PDB file of C-alpha atoms in Angstrom:
ATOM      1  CA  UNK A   1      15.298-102.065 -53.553  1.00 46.00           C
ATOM      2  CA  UNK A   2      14.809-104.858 -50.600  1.00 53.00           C
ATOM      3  CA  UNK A   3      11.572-105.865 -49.865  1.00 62.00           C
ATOM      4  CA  UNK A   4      10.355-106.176 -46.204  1.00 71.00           C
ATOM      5  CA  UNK A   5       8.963-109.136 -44.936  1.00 81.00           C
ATOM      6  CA  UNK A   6       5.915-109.605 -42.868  1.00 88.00           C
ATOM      7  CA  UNK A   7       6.355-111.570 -39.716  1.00 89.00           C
ATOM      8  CA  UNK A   8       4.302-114.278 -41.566  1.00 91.00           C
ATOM      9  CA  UNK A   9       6.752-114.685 -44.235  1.00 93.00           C
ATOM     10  CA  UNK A  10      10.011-114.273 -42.014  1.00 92.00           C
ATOM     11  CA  UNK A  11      11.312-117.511 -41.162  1.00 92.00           C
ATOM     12  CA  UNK A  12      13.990-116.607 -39.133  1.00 93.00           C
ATOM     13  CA  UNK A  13      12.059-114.386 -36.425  1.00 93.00           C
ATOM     14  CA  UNK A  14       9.514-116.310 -34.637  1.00 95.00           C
ATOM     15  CA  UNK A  15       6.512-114.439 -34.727  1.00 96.00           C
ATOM     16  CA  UNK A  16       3.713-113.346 -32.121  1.00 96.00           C
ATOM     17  CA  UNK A  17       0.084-114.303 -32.236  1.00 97.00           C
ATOM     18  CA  UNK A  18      -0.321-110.121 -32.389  1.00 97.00           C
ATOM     19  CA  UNK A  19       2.190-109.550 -35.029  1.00 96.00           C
ATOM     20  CA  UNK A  20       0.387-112.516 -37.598  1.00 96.00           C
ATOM     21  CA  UNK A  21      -3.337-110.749 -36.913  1.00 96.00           C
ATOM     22  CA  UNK A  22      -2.245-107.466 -37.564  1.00 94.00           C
ATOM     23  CA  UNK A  23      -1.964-107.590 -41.223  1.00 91.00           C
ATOM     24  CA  UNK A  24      -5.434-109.072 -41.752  1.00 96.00           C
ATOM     25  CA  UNK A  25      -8.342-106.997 -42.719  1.00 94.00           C
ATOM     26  CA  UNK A  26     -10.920-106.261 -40.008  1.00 94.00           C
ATOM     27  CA  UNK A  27     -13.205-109.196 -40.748  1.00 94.00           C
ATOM     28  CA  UNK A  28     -10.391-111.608 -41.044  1.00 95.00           C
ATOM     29  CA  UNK A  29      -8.918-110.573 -37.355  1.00 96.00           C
ATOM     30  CA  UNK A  30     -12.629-111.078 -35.923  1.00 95.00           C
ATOM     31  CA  UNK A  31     -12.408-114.682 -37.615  1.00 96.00           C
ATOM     32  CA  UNK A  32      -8.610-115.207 -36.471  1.00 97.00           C
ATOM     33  CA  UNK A  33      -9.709-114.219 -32.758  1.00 97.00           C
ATOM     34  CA  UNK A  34     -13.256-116.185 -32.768  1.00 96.00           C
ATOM     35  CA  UNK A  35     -11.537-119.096 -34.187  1.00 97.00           C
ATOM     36  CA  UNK A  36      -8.445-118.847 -31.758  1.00 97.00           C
ATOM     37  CA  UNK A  37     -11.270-118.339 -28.784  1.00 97.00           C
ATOM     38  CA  UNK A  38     -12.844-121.279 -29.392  1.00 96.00           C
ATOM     39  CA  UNK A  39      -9.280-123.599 -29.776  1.00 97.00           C
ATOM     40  CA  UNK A  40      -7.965-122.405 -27.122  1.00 97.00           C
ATOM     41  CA  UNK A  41     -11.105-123.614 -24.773  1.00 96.00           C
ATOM     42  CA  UNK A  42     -10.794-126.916 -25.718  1.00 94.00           C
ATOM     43  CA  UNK A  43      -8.872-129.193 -23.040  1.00 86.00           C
ATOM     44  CA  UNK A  44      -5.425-130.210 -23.556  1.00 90.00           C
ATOM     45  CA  UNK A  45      -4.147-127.608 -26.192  1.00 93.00           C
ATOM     46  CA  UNK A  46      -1.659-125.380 -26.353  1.00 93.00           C
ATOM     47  CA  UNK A  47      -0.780-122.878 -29.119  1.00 95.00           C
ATOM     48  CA  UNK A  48       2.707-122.222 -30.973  1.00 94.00           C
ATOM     49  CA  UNK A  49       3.516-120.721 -34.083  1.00 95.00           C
ATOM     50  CA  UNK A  50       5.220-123.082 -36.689  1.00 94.00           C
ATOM     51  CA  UNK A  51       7.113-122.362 -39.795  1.00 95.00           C
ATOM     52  CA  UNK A  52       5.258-124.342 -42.640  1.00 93.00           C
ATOM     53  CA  UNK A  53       7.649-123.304 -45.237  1.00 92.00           C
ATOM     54  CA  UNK A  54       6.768-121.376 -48.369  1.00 91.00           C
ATOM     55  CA  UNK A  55       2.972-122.472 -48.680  1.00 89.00           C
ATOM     56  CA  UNK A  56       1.845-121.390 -45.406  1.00 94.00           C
ATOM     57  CA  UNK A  57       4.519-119.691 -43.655  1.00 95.00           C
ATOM     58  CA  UNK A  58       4.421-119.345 -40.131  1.00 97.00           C
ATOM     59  CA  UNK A  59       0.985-120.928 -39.102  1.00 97.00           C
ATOM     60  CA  UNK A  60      -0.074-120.798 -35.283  1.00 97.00           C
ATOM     61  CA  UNK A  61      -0.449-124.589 -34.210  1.00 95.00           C
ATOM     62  CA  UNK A  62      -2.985-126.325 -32.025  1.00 95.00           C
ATOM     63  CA  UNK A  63      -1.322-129.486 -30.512  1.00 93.00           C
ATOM     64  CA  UNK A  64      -2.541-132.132 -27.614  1.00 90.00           C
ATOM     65  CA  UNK A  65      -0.186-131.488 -24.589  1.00 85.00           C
ATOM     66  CA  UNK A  66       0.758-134.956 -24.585  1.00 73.00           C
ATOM     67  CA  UNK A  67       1.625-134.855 -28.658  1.00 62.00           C
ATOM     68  CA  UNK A  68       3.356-131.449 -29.029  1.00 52.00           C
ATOM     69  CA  UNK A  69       6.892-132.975 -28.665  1.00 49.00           C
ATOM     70  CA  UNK A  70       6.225-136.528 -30.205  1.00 52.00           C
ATOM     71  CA  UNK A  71       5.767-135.352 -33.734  1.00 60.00           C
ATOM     72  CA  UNK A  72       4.553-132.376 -35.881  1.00 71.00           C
ATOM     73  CA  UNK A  73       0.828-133.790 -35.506  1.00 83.00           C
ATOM     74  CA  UNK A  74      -1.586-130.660 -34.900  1.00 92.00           C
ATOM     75  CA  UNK A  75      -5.324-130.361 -34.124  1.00 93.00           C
ATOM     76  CA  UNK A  76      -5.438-127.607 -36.435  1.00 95.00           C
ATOM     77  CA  UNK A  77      -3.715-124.642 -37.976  1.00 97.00           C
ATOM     78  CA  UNK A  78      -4.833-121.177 -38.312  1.00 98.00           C
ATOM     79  CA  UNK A  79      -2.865-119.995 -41.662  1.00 97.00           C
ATOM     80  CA  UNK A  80      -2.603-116.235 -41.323  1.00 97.00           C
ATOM     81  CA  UNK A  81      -2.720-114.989 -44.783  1.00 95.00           C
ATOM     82  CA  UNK A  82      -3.549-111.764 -45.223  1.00 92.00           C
ATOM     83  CA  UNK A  83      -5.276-112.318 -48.391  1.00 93.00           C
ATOM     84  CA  UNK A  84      -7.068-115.987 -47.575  1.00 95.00           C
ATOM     85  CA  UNK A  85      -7.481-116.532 -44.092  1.00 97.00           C
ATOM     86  CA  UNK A  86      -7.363-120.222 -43.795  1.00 96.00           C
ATOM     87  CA  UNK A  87      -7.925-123.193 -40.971  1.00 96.00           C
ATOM     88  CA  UNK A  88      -6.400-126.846 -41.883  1.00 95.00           C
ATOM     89  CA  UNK A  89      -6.594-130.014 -39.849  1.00 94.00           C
ATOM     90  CA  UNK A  90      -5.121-133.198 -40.807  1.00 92.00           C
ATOM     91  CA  UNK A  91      -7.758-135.751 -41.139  1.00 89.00           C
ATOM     92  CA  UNK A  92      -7.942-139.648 -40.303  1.00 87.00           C
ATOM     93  CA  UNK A  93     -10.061-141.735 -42.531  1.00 84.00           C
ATOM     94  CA  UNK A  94     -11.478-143.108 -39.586  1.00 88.00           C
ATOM     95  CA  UNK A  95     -12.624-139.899 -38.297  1.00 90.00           C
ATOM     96  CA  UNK A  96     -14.372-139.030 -41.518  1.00 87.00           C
ATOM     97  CA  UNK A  97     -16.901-141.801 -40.839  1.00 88.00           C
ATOM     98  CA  UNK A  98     -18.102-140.524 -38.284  1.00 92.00           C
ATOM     99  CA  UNK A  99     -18.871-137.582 -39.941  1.00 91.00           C
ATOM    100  CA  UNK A 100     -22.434-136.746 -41.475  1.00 90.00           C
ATOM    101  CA  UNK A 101     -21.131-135.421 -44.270  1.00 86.00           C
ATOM    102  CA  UNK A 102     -24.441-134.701 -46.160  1.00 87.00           C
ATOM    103  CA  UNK A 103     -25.567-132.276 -44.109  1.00 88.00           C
ATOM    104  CA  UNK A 104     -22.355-129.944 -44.280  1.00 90.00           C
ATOM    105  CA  UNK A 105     -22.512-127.510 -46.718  1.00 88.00           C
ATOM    106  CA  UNK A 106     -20.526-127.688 -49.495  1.00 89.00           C
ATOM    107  CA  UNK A 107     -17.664-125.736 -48.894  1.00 88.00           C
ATOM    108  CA  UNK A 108     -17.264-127.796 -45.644  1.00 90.00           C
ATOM    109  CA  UNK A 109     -17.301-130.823 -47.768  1.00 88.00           C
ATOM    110  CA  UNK A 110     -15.013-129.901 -50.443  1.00 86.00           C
ATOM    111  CA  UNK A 111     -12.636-128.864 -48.199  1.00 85.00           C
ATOM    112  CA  UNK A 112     -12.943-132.509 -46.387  1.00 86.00           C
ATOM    113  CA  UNK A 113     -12.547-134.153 -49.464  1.00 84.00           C
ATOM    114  CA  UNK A 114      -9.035-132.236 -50.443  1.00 74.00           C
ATOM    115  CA  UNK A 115      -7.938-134.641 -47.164  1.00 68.00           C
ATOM    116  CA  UNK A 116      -8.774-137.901 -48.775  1.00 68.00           C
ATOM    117  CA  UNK A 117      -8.195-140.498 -51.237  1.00 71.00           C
ATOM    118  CA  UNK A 118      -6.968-139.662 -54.278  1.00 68.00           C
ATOM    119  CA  UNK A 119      -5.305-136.211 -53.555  1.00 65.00           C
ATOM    120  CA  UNK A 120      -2.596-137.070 -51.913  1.00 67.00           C
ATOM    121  CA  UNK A 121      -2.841-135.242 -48.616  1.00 75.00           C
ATOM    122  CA  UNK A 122      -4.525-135.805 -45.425  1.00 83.00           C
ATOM    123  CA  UNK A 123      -5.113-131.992 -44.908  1.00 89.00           C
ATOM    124  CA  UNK A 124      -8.388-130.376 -45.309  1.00 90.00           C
ATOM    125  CA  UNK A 125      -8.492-126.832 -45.808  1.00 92.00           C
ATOM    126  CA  UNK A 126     -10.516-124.185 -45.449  1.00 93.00           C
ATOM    127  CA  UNK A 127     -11.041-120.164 -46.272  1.00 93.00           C
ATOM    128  CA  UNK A 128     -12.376-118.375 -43.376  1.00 94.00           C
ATOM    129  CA  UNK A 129     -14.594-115.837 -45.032  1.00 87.00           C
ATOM    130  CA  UNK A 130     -18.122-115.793 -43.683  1.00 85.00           C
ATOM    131  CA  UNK A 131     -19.502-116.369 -39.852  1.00 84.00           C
ATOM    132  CA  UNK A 132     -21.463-119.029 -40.952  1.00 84.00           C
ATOM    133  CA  UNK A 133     -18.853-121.347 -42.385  1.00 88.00           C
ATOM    134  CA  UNK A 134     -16.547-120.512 -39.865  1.00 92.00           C
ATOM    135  CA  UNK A 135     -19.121-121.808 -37.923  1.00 92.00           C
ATOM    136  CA  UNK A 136     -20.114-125.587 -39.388  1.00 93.00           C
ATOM    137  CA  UNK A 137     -15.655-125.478 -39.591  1.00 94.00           C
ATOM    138  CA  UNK A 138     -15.216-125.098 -35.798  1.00 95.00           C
ATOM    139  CA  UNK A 139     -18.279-127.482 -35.683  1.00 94.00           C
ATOM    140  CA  UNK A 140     -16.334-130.025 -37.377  1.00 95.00           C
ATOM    141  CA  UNK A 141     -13.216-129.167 -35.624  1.00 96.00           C
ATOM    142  CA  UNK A 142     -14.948-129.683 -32.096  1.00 95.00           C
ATOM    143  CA  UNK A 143     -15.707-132.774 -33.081  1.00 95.00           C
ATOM    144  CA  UNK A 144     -12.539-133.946 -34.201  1.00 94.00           C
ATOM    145  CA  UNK A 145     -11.240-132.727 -30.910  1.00 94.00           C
ATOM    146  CA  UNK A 146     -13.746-135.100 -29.153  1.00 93.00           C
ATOM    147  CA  UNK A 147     -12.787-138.154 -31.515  1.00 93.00           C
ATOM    148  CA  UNK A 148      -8.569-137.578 -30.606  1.00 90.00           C
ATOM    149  CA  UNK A 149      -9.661-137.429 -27.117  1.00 89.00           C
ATOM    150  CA  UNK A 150     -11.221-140.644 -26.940  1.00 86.00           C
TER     151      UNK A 150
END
């Protein structure tokens, strides 16, 4: 018997920003659409789905206008998953100093620390699950924004 595959998992059809909320649960889509809200406001972005291959599937991307065709370097990544509704950013280690990092909760800071020495990624990721971490995320987010824009 085939299986179907979501537009999330179907790398050959670019999907819409509609057709990767609408297999997430009701709290999940408010997250996906508050998070995408408050992205999208920031200057110099534009959206665009990505395939990510088989961890993260097609992702919707958040790139600087003046970066989207130099290199696969996002602002962020909203990771659809209908089961784990995620947000990752690459981090810089120099952006991470400016960072108060003691006063971030703790999910906010193990999710910083997955983006540092010794794991060896730069990404930080996060579950969206609960208003107030999305929150102190899109806190952190806004102020990476602010760092890549000088």
């Amino acid at each position: 018997m085939p299986t179907t595959r979501t537009p999330w998992t179907d790398q050959f059809r670019t999907p819409t920003v509609p057709q990767l909320r609408k297999n997430l649960q009701a709290e999940a889509a408010d997250l996906f659409d508050r998070t995408r809200k408050t992205i999208l406001a920031f200057d110099d972005i534009v959206e665009e789905p990505r395939w990510y291959g088989d961890c993260w599937f097609w992702s919707l991307g958040y790139f600087l206008t003046h970066e989207r065709l130099e290199d696969d370097n996002p602002v962020a990544l909203i990771i659809p998953a209908a089961e784990d509704l995620q947000l990752a950013m690459p981090l810089e280690a120099a952006f991470i100093k400016t960072l108060n990092v003691r006063r971030l909760k703790r999910a906010i800071r193990d999710g910083l620390e997955l983006g540092q020495e010794p794991f060896h990624t730069r990404w930080a990721v996060w579950s969206l699950t609960a208003n107030s971490v999305t929150d102190e995320i899109l806190s952190v987010l806004t102020q990476r924004h602010r760092w890549l824009m000088g």
